[in-house]
Amino acid sequence: MRPCERLSVCVLAVLCVAAGGAHGGKVLVWYAEGSHWINLQPMLESLVDKGHEVTVLLPNTSMYMKASDTSRYRFLHFNTSVTKESLEEGMEMFLRFTIYEAADMSYPQLIAAFLDMVGIHVKVQLRYLDGVLKSESVMAKLREGRYDVLLADPIFVGSEMVAELLDVPLVFSLRFTAGHTFERLCGQLPAPPSYVPGPLVKLTDRMTFKQRLANFLFYASQDLLAKWFWSSADEYYTEYRGKPTSMCELVGKVDLWLIRTYWDLDFPRPLLPNFKFVGGIHCRPAEALPQDMEEFVQSSGEDGIVVFSLGSYIKNVTMERANVIASALAQVLWRYIGEKPETLGENTRLYDWIPQNDLLGHPKTKAFITHGGTNGIYEAIYHGVPMLGIPMLADQPDNMVRVEARGAARSLHFNAMQSQELLDALQDVINQPSYKESVMKLSRIQHDRPLSPRDEAVFWVEYTMRNKGAKHLRVQAHNLTWYQYHSLDVMLLLLSVALLLALLLVKSCGFCVRRCCGRSRNMKSKSKSKAE
Ligand SMILES: *[C@@H]1O[C@H](CO)[C@@H](O)[C@H](O)[C@H]1NC(C)=O
Ligand SMILES: *[C@@H]1O[C@H](CO)[C@@H](O)[C@H](O)[C@H]1NC(C)=O
Ligand SMILES: *[C@@H]1O[C@H](CO)[C@@H](O)[C@H](O)[C@H]1NC(C)=O
Ligand SMILES: *[C@@H]1O[C@H](CO)[C@@H](O)[C@H](O)[C@H]1NC(C)=O
């Protein structure tokens, strides 16, 4: 064999090994609930498709996760002292608060109640973490597993601690944390308050002076409160490790952040190399509807249908609110679904569950009435369906502000709206061409990217596995103090030098002036004495 031939064989062999590195990786997934779990699944499916082994940590108390969900993942069970009743009670409390009680509260009351809930949430999460850390069998399985990456939604606190203990690269998938505190304070993602509106403050990126002041104060208050939010976690981590450990410090070690938003919904902002924006990760082309549903949709004739959903958390609303919605819908559907109805209600069908994506992708769908959850909004953008928002909780009002700012939606207040208002708004969204045009523009932006969000997310998870972490993408800001970060020490020095120079200048000028004056006085006195 000639040397160059041998060389090419070697190169080929090396290439094969390098390319094969990411195949058959072992992915560990931290538990998640509700829409957060739904959001993780498309990525997990793709990882399985690509030949990776996906193991999901599954607590014995969960409202949404079931081992029967899919046989494509392995499950690692752990026990938690959290009871199903307390979980459901907490959820009920949260919904009651956000839908009904919050509306009557003053701003300070609202903040206090919100903080209270975040505090409770963190404490509950720590009990789940406790179930993992204090179980020798679970920890042994985690160690033996030799996972290549841990994937987590950081709303469910604790993955950062497990990643640290197992020394496994950590990838976060999240929409946002309260006040962007994890991203900004722990992840070092810059968020200038002058043009990056905080989450939940319902502002756009164009702010008046008063709004910028409000946004600034919001971030500042979140910075102060964050320490307090996290205090129970800090205490727990410190006690467990026997040395001072803060949650934020561990969160700051995350290798990669996959943020579930994109520049069709969110406003442009400064980025870091280890933050990837993968909004619309769960979107996919529509599939055929079930037979009876397709017939119902087809019966709408020229007028088309309206899809209405309040998301995965809200199952029932008060009768009075339900009536307001139902009577408006009945009228709308009477107008937009064929001519035949004898009674109004006949045109509104209720389903326990709808194939929302397939309905939104149906050519007969004219509008989407939504609670403003990110998933639904992204599906509507993906399929180009204008929206009518009735936001209720969490980030929903904020999401609707964004879609409204792009002219692709109208928004109503859930507690205050009347049937006529709902009807008028819906007709507006359907009949005014500007809403459809705006949402089609967003849709083009959503589709026009080098990789689909799902492929992009999978790429970065594989990248993290291949490179044994992605710490090389982390900025040095993590190792700076706040005054170094803002170059306050440098400015202080420069200011001191400038002051010193100014002082010297003043002094020397004073000296010159005195000398000159002194000389002229001398000369005067000399000339005076001459004259004498
Ligand atoms: C969970 O608790 C049950 C008993 O309640 C026990 O049989 C099971 O082994 C425990 N599982 C783990 C993973 O510790
Ligand atoms: C989960 O396991 C713990 C410990 O074994 C037990 O106390 C608890 O009742 C279990 N919860 C459920 C919902 O099964
Ligand atoms: C929703 O239904 C549950 C029981 O099914 C009930 O306890 C609760 O009060 C209802 N919520 C509202 C807002 O009507
Ligand atoms: C940051 O500082 C710590 C301790 O001072 C050090 O161990 C670490 O290597 C530094 N990180 C980088 C990226 O330089």
Coordinates of C-alpha atoms and ligand atoms in Angstrom, one line a residue:
M1 CA 0.0 0.0 0.0
R2 CA 1.4 3.4 -0.9
P3 CA 1.6 5.9 2.0
C4 CA -1.0 8.2 0.6
E5 CA -3.5 5.4 0.2
R6 CA -2.9 4.4 3.8
L7 CA -3.5 8.0 4.8
S8 CA -6.8 8.2 3.0
V9 CA -7.9 5.1 4.7
C10 CA -7.0 6.6 8.1
V11 CA -8.8 9.8 7.3
L12 CA -11.9 8.0 6.3
A13 CA -11.8 5.9 9.5
V14 CA -11.5 9.0 11.6
L15 CA -14.3 10.7 9.9
C16 CA -16.6 7.7 10.4
V17 CA -15.8 7.7 14.1
A18 CA -16.4 11.5 14.4
A19 CA -19.7 11.4 12.6
G20 CA -20.8 8.3 14.5
G21 CA -20.1 10.0 17.8
A22 CA -23.5 11.5 18.3
H23 CA -25.4 8.3 17.3
G24 CA -26.7 6.2 20.1
G25 CA -26.2 8.9 22.6
K26 CA -27.9 8.6 26.0
V27 CA -30.3 11.4 26.9
L28 CA -31.7 11.8 30.4
V29 CA -34.9 14.0 30.6
W30 CA -36.0 15.8 33.8
Y31 CA -39.7 15.4 34.6
A32 CA -42.1 18.2 33.5
E33 CA -45.8 18.9 33.8
G34 CA -48.6 20.1 31.5
S35 CA -47.7 22.1 28.4
H36 CA -44.1 21.9 29.5
W37 CA -44.1 18.2 29.1
I38 CA -46.0 18.5 25.8
N39 CA -43.4 20.9 24.6
L40 CA -40.5 18.6 25.3
Q41 CA -42.0 15.6 23.5
P42 CA -41.4 16.6 19.8
M43 CA -37.7 17.0 20.6
L44 CA -37.6 13.6 22.4
E45 CA -39.4 11.9 19.5
S46 CA -36.8 13.3 17.0
L47 CA -34.0 12.2 19.3
V48 CA -35.4 8.7 19.4
D49 CA -35.8 8.8 15.6
K50 CA -32.2 9.6 15.3
G51 CA -31.2 6.5 17.3
H52 CA -30.6 8.0 20.7
E53 CA -31.8 6.4 23.9
V54 CA -34.1 8.6 25.8
T55 CA -34.7 8.0 29.5
V56 CA -37.3 10.1 31.3
L57 CA -37.3 10.7 35.1
L58 CA -40.9 10.0 36.1
P59 CA -42.3 10.8 39.6
N60 CA -45.0 8.6 41.1
T61 CA -47.1 11.8 41.6
S62 CA -47.8 13.5 38.3
M63 CA -50.8 15.2 36.7
Y64 CA -49.8 14.8 33.1
M65 CA -46.9 12.3 32.7
K66 CA -47.7 8.7 32.2
A67 CA -45.4 5.8 31.5
S68 CA -48.0 4.6 29.0
D69 CA -47.6 7.9 27.0
T70 CA -45.2 6.2 24.7
S71 CA -43.1 3.1 24.7
R72 CA -40.4 4.8 22.8
Y73 CA -38.8 6.2 25.9
R74 CA -37.4 4.4 28.9
F75 CA -38.7 5.6 32.2
L76 CA -36.7 5.9 35.5
H77 CA -39.3 6.0 38.3
F78 CA -38.8 7.8 41.5
N79 CA -41.1 8.4 44.5
T80 CA -42.0 11.8 45.9
S81 CA -43.7 12.8 49.1
V82 CA -45.9 15.3 47.1
T83 CA -49.5 14.0 47.0
K84 CA -51.7 14.1 44.0
E85 CA -54.3 16.0 46.1
S86 CA -51.9 18.7 47.0
L87 CA -50.8 19.0 43.4
E88 CA -54.4 19.4 42.2
E89 CA -55.2 21.8 45.0
G90 CA -52.2 23.9 44.0
M91 CA -53.3 23.9 40.4
E92 CA -56.9 24.8 41.3
M93 CA -55.6 27.7 43.5
F94 CA -53.4 29.0 40.7
L95 CA -56.2 28.9 38.2
R96 CA -58.7 30.5 40.5
F97 CA -56.2 33.2 41.4
T98 CA -55.2 34.0 37.8
I99 CA -58.6 33.9 36.2
Y100 CA -60.9 35.4 38.8
E101 CA -59.1 36.9 41.9
A102 CA -56.2 38.6 40.2
A103 CA -58.6 41.0 38.4
D104 CA -59.7 42.6 41.6
M105 CA -56.3 43.0 43.2
S106 CA -54.2 46.1 43.5
Y107 CA -50.7 45.9 42.0
P108 CA -48.9 45.3 45.4
Q109 CA -51.4 42.6 46.3
L110 CA -50.9 41.0 43.0
I111 CA -47.1 40.9 43.4
A112 CA -47.4 39.5 46.9
A113 CA -49.8 36.8 45.8
F114 CA -47.6 35.9 42.8
L115 CA -44.5 35.7 45.0
D116 CA -46.3 33.6 47.4
M117 CA -47.2 31.1 44.6
V118 CA -43.6 31.1 43.2
G119 CA -42.3 30.4 46.7
I120 CA -44.7 27.4 47.1
H121 CA -43.8 26.2 43.6
V122 CA -40.1 26.1 44.4
K123 CA -40.7 24.3 47.6
V124 CA -42.9 21.6 45.9
Q125 CA -40.1 21.2 43.2
L126 CA -37.6 20.7 46.0
R127 CA -39.6 17.8 47.4
Y128 CA -39.5 16.2 43.9
L129 CA -35.7 16.7 43.9
D130 CA -35.6 15.3 47.4
G131 CA -37.2 12.1 46.0
V132 CA -34.4 11.7 43.5
L133 CA -31.4 12.7 45.7
K134 CA -32.4 10.8 48.8
S135 CA -33.2 7.6 47.0
E136 CA -30.0 5.5 46.8
S137 CA -31.4 3.2 44.1
V138 CA -32.4 6.1 41.9
M139 CA -29.1 7.8 42.3
A140 CA -27.2 4.6 41.6
K141 CA -29.2 4.1 38.4
L142 CA -28.5 7.7 37.4
R143 CA -24.7 7.1 38.0
E144 CA -24.7 3.8 36.2
G145 CA -26.6 5.3 33.3
R146 CA -23.6 7.3 32.1
Y147 CA -25.8 9.8 30.3
D148 CA -24.4 12.1 27.7
V149 CA -26.7 14.9 28.3
L150 CA -29.5 16.0 30.7
L151 CA -32.4 17.8 29.1
A152 CA -34.7 19.8 31.4
D153 CA -37.3 22.6 31.6
P154 CA -35.9 24.8 34.4
I155 CA -39.3 25.7 35.7
F156 CA -39.1 22.3 37.3
V157 CA -36.2 23.1 39.6
G158 CA -33.5 20.6 40.5
S159 CA -32.0 19.4 37.2
E160 CA -29.0 21.8 37.7
M161 CA -28.2 20.0 40.9
V162 CA -28.4 16.5 39.4
A163 CA -26.3 17.6 36.4
E164 CA -23.7 19.0 38.8
L165 CA -23.6 15.8 40.9
L166 CA -23.5 13.5 37.9
D167 CA -21.1 15.8 36.0
V168 CA -23.4 15.6 32.9
P169 CA -23.8 18.4 30.4
L170 CA -27.1 20.2 30.9
V171 CA -29.4 21.6 28.2
F172 CA -32.4 23.7 29.2
S173 CA -35.6 24.0 27.1
L174 CA -37.8 26.9 28.3
R175 CA -40.2 29.6 27.2
F176 CA -39.1 32.0 29.9
T177 CA -38.7 32.3 33.7
A178 CA -40.4 34.9 35.9
G179 CA -38.7 38.2 35.2
H180 CA -36.3 36.4 32.8
T181 CA -34.3 36.0 36.0
F182 CA -32.7 32.6 35.1
E183 CA -31.8 33.8 31.6
R184 CA -30.5 37.3 32.6
L185 CA -29.1 36.8 36.1
C186 CA -27.8 33.3 35.9
G187 CA -27.4 32.8 32.1
Q188 CA -26.0 36.3 31.5
L189 CA -28.3 36.9 28.6
P190 CA -28.3 40.7 28.1
A191 CA -31.7 42.4 28.3
P192 CA -31.4 46.2 28.1
P193 CA -34.6 47.5 29.8
S194 CA -34.8 50.3 27.2
Y195 CA -36.0 48.0 24.5
V196 CA -36.3 44.5 25.8
P197 CA -39.7 44.4 27.6
G198 CA -39.8 42.1 30.6
P199 CA -42.1 39.1 30.5
L200 CA -45.6 39.7 31.9
V201 CA -45.4 43.5 31.8
K202 CA -47.5 43.7 28.6
L203 CA -45.2 46.2 26.8
T204 CA -43.7 46.1 23.3
D205 CA -40.2 47.0 22.2
R206 CA -41.3 50.6 21.5
M207 CA -41.7 52.3 24.9
T208 CA -42.5 55.8 26.0
F209 CA -40.5 57.3 28.8
K210 CA -43.1 56.2 31.3
Q211 CA -43.1 52.6 30.0
R212 CA -39.3 52.5 30.0
L213 CA -39.4 53.6 33.6
A214 CA -41.9 50.9 34.4
N215 CA -39.8 48.3 32.6
F216 CA -36.7 49.3 34.3
L217 CA -38.4 49.2 37.7
F218 CA -39.8 45.8 36.8
Y219 CA -36.4 44.3 36.1
A220 CA -34.9 46.0 39.1
S221 CA -37.6 44.6 41.4
Q222 CA -37.2 41.1 39.9
D223 CA -33.4 41.3 40.5
L224 CA -34.0 42.1 44.2
L225 CA -36.8 39.5 44.6
A226 CA -35.0 36.7 42.8
K227 CA -32.7 36.0 45.7
W228 CA -35.8 35.7 47.9
F229 CA -37.6 33.4 45.4
W230 CA -34.6 31.1 45.4
S231 CA -33.7 31.2 49.0
S232 CA -35.3 27.8 49.8
A233 CA -33.4 26.2 46.9
D234 CA -30.2 27.8 48.0
E235 CA -30.7 26.5 51.5
Y236 CA -31.5 23.0 50.3
Y237 CA -28.5 22.9 47.9
T238 CA -26.1 24.2 50.5
E239 CA -27.3 21.7 53.1
Y240 CA -27.1 18.8 50.6
R241 CA -23.6 19.6 49.4
G242 CA -22.3 20.8 52.7
K243 CA -20.8 23.9 51.1
P244 CA -22.3 27.2 50.1
T245 CA -24.1 26.6 46.8
S246 CA -26.6 28.8 45.1
M247 CA -29.2 27.7 42.6
C248 CA -28.3 30.6 40.3
E249 CA -24.6 29.6 40.3
L250 CA -25.5 26.0 39.1
V251 CA -28.0 27.3 36.6
G252 CA -25.2 29.5 35.2
K253 CA -23.2 26.4 34.4
V254 CA -25.9 25.2 31.9
D255 CA -24.2 24.3 28.6
L256 CA -27.0 25.3 26.2
W257 CA -30.4 27.1 26.4
L258 CA -33.1 26.3 23.9
I259 CA -35.7 29.1 24.2
R260 CA -39.1 28.3 22.8
T261 CA -39.7 31.6 21.0
Y262 CA -38.7 33.2 17.8
W263 CA -38.6 36.5 16.0
D264 CA -42.1 36.2 14.6
L265 CA -43.5 36.4 18.1
D266 CA -40.8 38.0 20.1
F267 CA -39.0 41.3 19.6
P268 CA -35.4 41.2 18.4
R269 CA -32.8 41.4 21.3
P270 CA -29.1 40.8 22.0
L271 CA -28.1 37.1 22.0
L272 CA -25.4 34.9 23.3
P273 CA -23.8 31.9 21.5
N274 CA -25.2 29.4 23.9
F275 CA -28.8 30.6 23.6
K276 CA -30.8 29.2 20.6
F277 CA -34.3 30.4 19.8
V278 CA -36.5 27.5 18.7
G279 CA -40.0 28.8 18.9
G280 CA -42.6 26.6 17.0
I281 CA -40.7 23.5 17.9
H282 CA -43.9 21.4 18.0
C283 CA -45.4 22.7 14.8
R284 CA -46.0 20.3 12.0
P285 CA -48.1 20.1 8.8
A286 CA -51.8 19.3 9.3
E287 CA -53.0 15.7 9.1
A288 CA -56.4 14.5 8.1
L289 CA -59.2 15.1 10.6
P290 CA -61.3 12.3 12.0
Q291 CA -64.3 11.5 9.7
D292 CA -67.1 13.0 11.8
M293 CA -65.1 16.2 12.4
E294 CA -64.2 16.5 8.7
E295 CA -67.9 16.2 7.9
F296 CA -68.8 18.9 10.5
V297 CA -66.1 21.2 9.0
Q298 CA -67.2 20.6 5.5
S299 CA -70.8 21.4 6.4
S300 CA -69.7 25.0 7.1
G301 CA -69.7 25.6 3.3
E302 CA -68.1 28.8 2.0
D303 CA -68.0 30.5 5.4
G304 CA -65.5 28.2 7.1
I305 CA -65.0 27.4 10.8
V306 CA -63.6 29.0 13.9
V307 CA -61.5 26.9 16.3
F308 CA -61.8 27.7 19.9
S309 CA -59.6 26.4 22.7
L310 CA -58.6 27.6 26.2
G311 CA -55.6 25.3 26.5
S312 CA -54.7 22.3 28.5
Y313 CA -55.1 23.7 32.0
I314 CA -58.5 25.3 31.9
K315 CA -61.2 22.7 31.7
N316 CA -64.2 24.6 33.0
V317 CA -65.0 28.3 33.5
T318 CA -68.0 29.7 35.5
M319 CA -71.4 29.2 33.9
E320 CA -71.9 32.9 33.5
R321 CA -68.6 33.2 31.5
A322 CA -69.4 30.1 29.5
N323 CA -72.8 31.5 28.6
V324 CA -71.2 34.7 27.3
I325 CA -68.9 32.8 25.1
A326 CA -71.4 30.2 24.0
S327 CA -74.0 32.8 22.9
A328 CA -71.5 34.7 20.9
L329 CA -70.1 31.6 19.3
A330 CA -73.6 30.4 18.5
Q331 CA -74.3 33.7 16.7
V332 CA -71.0 33.6 14.9
L333 CA -71.4 30.1 13.8
W334 CA -74.9 30.8 12.7
R335 CA -73.5 33.5 10.5
Y336 CA -70.4 31.7 9.3
I337 CA -71.5 28.1 9.2
G338 CA -74.0 27.5 6.5
E339 CA -77.6 28.7 6.4
K340 CA -79.5 25.8 7.8
P341 CA -79.5 25.9 11.6
E342 CA -82.9 25.8 13.3
T343 CA -81.5 26.5 16.8
L344 CA -78.4 28.6 17.4
G345 CA -76.5 26.1 19.6
E346 CA -76.4 23.4 16.8
N347 CA -73.4 25.0 15.2
T348 CA -71.2 24.8 18.2
R349 CA -69.8 21.4 18.9
L350 CA -68.0 20.7 22.1
Y351 CA -65.1 18.2 22.2
D352 CA -63.1 17.0 25.1
W353 CA -60.0 17.2 22.9
I354 CA -59.5 18.6 19.5
P355 CA -56.6 17.9 17.0
Q356 CA -55.8 21.6 17.3
N357 CA -52.9 21.5 14.9
D358 CA -54.8 19.7 12.2
L359 CA -57.9 21.9 12.6
L360 CA -55.7 25.1 12.4
G361 CA -54.1 23.7 9.2
H362 CA -57.5 23.0 7.6
P363 CA -58.2 25.3 4.7
K364 CA -61.7 26.0 6.0
T365 CA -60.4 27.5 9.3
K366 CA -60.9 31.3 9.3
A367 CA -59.9 32.2 12.8
F368 CA -58.6 30.9 16.1
I369 CA -60.0 31.9 19.5
T370 CA -57.3 31.3 21.9
H371 CA -56.3 31.8 25.6
G372 CA -52.9 33.0 24.2
G373 CA -50.7 30.1 25.2
T374 CA -47.4 29.9 23.2
N375 CA -48.1 26.5 21.7
G376 CA -51.5 27.5 20.2
I377 CA -50.1 30.9 19.0
Y378 CA -47.2 29.1 17.2
E379 CA -49.5 26.7 15.6
A380 CA -51.8 29.5 14.3
I381 CA -48.7 31.4 13.0
Y382 CA -47.4 28.3 11.4
H383 CA -50.7 27.7 9.5
G384 CA -51.4 31.4 9.0
V385 CA -54.7 31.7 11.0
P386 CA -55.6 35.1 12.5
M387 CA -56.3 35.1 16.2
L388 CA -58.8 36.4 18.8
G389 CA -57.2 36.3 22.2
I390 CA -58.9 35.9 25.5
P391 CA -55.8 35.7 27.6
M392 CA -56.1 34.6 31.3
L393 CA -52.9 33.6 33.0
A394 CA -49.2 33.6 33.1
D395 CA -47.6 34.7 29.9
Q396 CA -50.8 34.7 27.9
P397 CA -51.7 38.5 28.1
D398 CA -48.0 39.2 27.2
N399 CA -48.1 36.8 24.2
M400 CA -51.2 38.4 22.9
V401 CA -49.6 41.9 23.2
R402 CA -46.9 40.6 20.8
V403 CA -49.3 39.1 18.3
E404 CA -51.5 42.2 18.4
A405 CA -48.4 44.5 17.9
R406 CA -47.8 42.6 14.7
G407 CA -51.5 43.2 13.6
A408 CA -52.3 39.4 13.5
A409 CA -54.8 39.4 16.4
R410 CA -57.3 41.2 18.5
S411 CA -57.5 40.6 22.2
L412 CA -60.4 40.8 24.8
H413 CA -60.5 40.8 28.6
F414 CA -61.9 37.4 29.7
N415 CA -63.7 38.7 32.8
A416 CA -65.1 41.9 31.3
M417 CA -66.1 40.9 27.7
Q418 CA -69.7 40.7 26.6
S419 CA -71.2 38.4 23.9
Q420 CA -71.6 41.3 21.4
E421 CA -68.0 42.4 21.9
L422 CA -66.7 38.9 21.3
L423 CA -68.9 38.6 18.2
D424 CA -67.7 42.0 16.8
A425 CA -64.1 41.2 17.5
L426 CA -64.4 37.8 15.8
Q427 CA -66.0 39.3 12.7
D428 CA -63.3 41.9 12.6
V429 CA -60.5 39.3 12.7
I430 CA -62.3 37.2 10.0
N431 CA -63.4 40.0 7.6
Q432 CA -60.6 42.6 7.8
P433 CA -58.0 41.4 5.4
S434 CA -55.2 43.1 7.4
Y435 CA -55.3 40.4 10.1
K436 CA -54.9 37.6 7.5
E437 CA -52.1 39.4 5.7
S438 CA -50.2 40.1 9.0
V439 CA -50.4 36.5 10.1
M440 CA -49.3 35.3 6.7
K441 CA -46.3 37.5 7.0
L442 CA -45.4 36.0 10.4
S443 CA -46.0 32.6 9.0
R444 CA -43.4 33.2 6.2
I445 CA -40.9 34.4 8.8
Q446 CA -41.6 31.3 10.9
H447 CA -41.0 29.0 7.9
D448 CA -38.0 30.8 6.4
R449 CA -35.1 29.5 8.4
P450 CA -32.0 27.3 7.7
L451 CA -33.3 24.4 9.9
S452 CA -36.8 23.8 11.3
P453 CA -36.9 24.7 15.0
R454 CA -37.2 21.0 15.8
D455 CA -34.1 20.0 13.8
E456 CA -32.2 23.0 15.2
A457 CA -33.0 21.9 18.8
V458 CA -32.0 18.3 18.0
F459 CA -28.8 19.5 16.4
W460 CA -27.8 21.5 19.5
V461 CA -28.6 18.6 21.8
E462 CA -26.4 16.3 19.6
Y463 CA -23.8 19.0 19.4
T464 CA -23.6 19.1 23.2
M465 CA -23.3 15.3 23.3
R466 CA -20.6 15.2 20.6
N467 CA -18.5 17.9 22.3
K468 CA -19.0 16.7 25.8
G469 CA -20.7 19.9 26.8
A470 CA -20.8 23.3 25.2
K471 CA -18.9 25.3 27.9
H472 CA -16.8 26.9 25.1
L473 CA -20.0 28.9 24.1
R474 CA -20.4 30.4 27.6
V475 CA -19.4 34.1 27.9
Q476 CA -16.8 35.2 30.5
A477 CA -19.5 37.4 32.0
H478 CA -20.1 34.5 34.4
N479 CA -16.7 35.2 36.0
L480 CA -17.1 38.9 36.5
T481 CA -18.5 40.9 39.3
W482 CA -21.4 43.3 38.6
Y483 CA -19.0 46.4 38.6
Q484 CA -16.5 44.6 36.3
Y485 CA -19.4 43.6 34.0
H486 CA -20.5 47.2 33.6
S487 CA -16.9 48.4 33.6
L488 CA -17.7 50.6 36.6
D489 CA -14.1 50.1 37.9
V490 CA -12.6 51.2 34.6
M491 CA -14.9 54.2 34.5
L492 CA -14.1 55.1 38.0
L493 CA -10.4 55.0 37.1
L494 CA -10.9 57.1 34.0
L495 CA -13.1 59.5 35.9
S496 CA -10.5 59.9 38.6
V497 CA -7.8 60.5 36.0
A498 CA -10.1 63.1 34.3
L499 CA -10.9 64.7 37.6
L500 CA -7.2 64.8 38.5
L501 CA -6.3 66.3 35.2
A502 CA -9.0 68.9 35.5
L503 CA -7.8 69.7 39.0
L504 CA -4.2 70.0 37.8
L505 CA -5.4 72.2 34.9
V506 CA -7.4 74.5 37.3
K507 CA -4.5 74.6 39.7
S508 CA -1.9 75.4 37.1
C509 CA -4.2 78.0 35.5
G510 CA -4.6 79.5 38.9
F511 CA -0.9 79.5 39.3
C512 CA -0.3 81.1 35.9
V513 CA -3.0 83.7 36.5
R514 CA -1.5 84.5 39.9
R515 CA 2.0 84.8 38.5
C516 CA 0.9 86.9 35.6
C517 CA -1.2 89.2 37.8
G518 CA 1.6 89.2 40.3
R519 CA 4.1 90.2 37.6
S520 CA 1.9 92.9 36.3
R521 CA 1.3 94.2 39.8
N522 CA 5.0 94.1 40.4
M523 CA 5.5 96.0 37.1
K524 CA 2.9 98.5 38.1
S525 CA 4.4 99.0 41.5
K526 CA 7.9 99.3 39.8
S527 CA 6.6 101.9 37.3
K528 CA 4.9 103.6 40.2
S529 CA 8.2 103.7 42.2
K530 CA 10.0 105.0 39.0
A531 CA 7.5 107.8 38.7
E532 CA 8.1 108.8 42.3
Ligands
LIG1 C1 -41.6 3.7 45.5 O1 -42.4 3.3 46.6 C2 -43.0 2.0 46.5 C3 -43.8 1.8 47.8 O2 -44.6 2.9 48.0 C4 -41.8 1.0 46.4 O3 -42.4 -0.3 46.2 C5 -41.0 1.3 45.2 O4 -39.9 0.5 45.2 C6 -40.5 2.8 45.4 N1 -39.7 3.1 44.2 C7 -38.5 3.6 44.2 C8 -37.9 3.9 42.8 O5 -38.0 3.9 45.2
LIG2 C1 -45.3 8.0 46.0 O1 -44.4 7.3 46.8 C2 -44.3 7.8 48.1 C3 -43.2 7.0 48.8 O2 -43.3 5.7 48.6 C4 -45.7 7.5 48.8 O3 -45.7 8.0 50.1 C5 -46.7 8.2 48.0 O4 -48.0 8.0 48.5 C6 -46.7 7.9 46.5 N1 -47.6 8.7 45.8 C7 -48.5 8.2 45.0 C8 -49.4 9.2 44.3 O5 -48.6 7.0 44.7
LIG3 C1 -64.6 23.4 37.8 O1 -65.1 22.1 38.1 C2 -64.7 21.7 39.4 C3 -65.3 20.3 39.6 O2 -65.4 19.6 38.4 C4 -65.3 22.6 40.5 O3 -64.9 22.2 41.7 C5 -64.8 24.0 40.2 O4 -65.4 24.9 41.1 C6 -65.1 24.4 38.8 N1 -64.5 25.7 38.5 C7 -65.2 26.7 38.0 C8 -64.4 28.0 37.9 O5 -66.4 26.7 37.8
LIG4 C1 -14.1 31.3 36.3 O1 -13.5 31.3 37.6 C2 -13.4 30.1 38.2 C3 -12.9 30.3 39.6 O2 -12.4 31.6 39.8 C4 -12.4 29.2 37.4 O3 -12.3 28.0 38.0 C5 -13.0 29.0 36.0 O4 -12.1 28.3 35.2 C6 -13.3 30.4 35.4 N1 -13.9 30.2 34.2 C7 -13.5 30.5 33.1 C8 -14.3 30.2 31.9 O5 -12.4 31.1 32.9

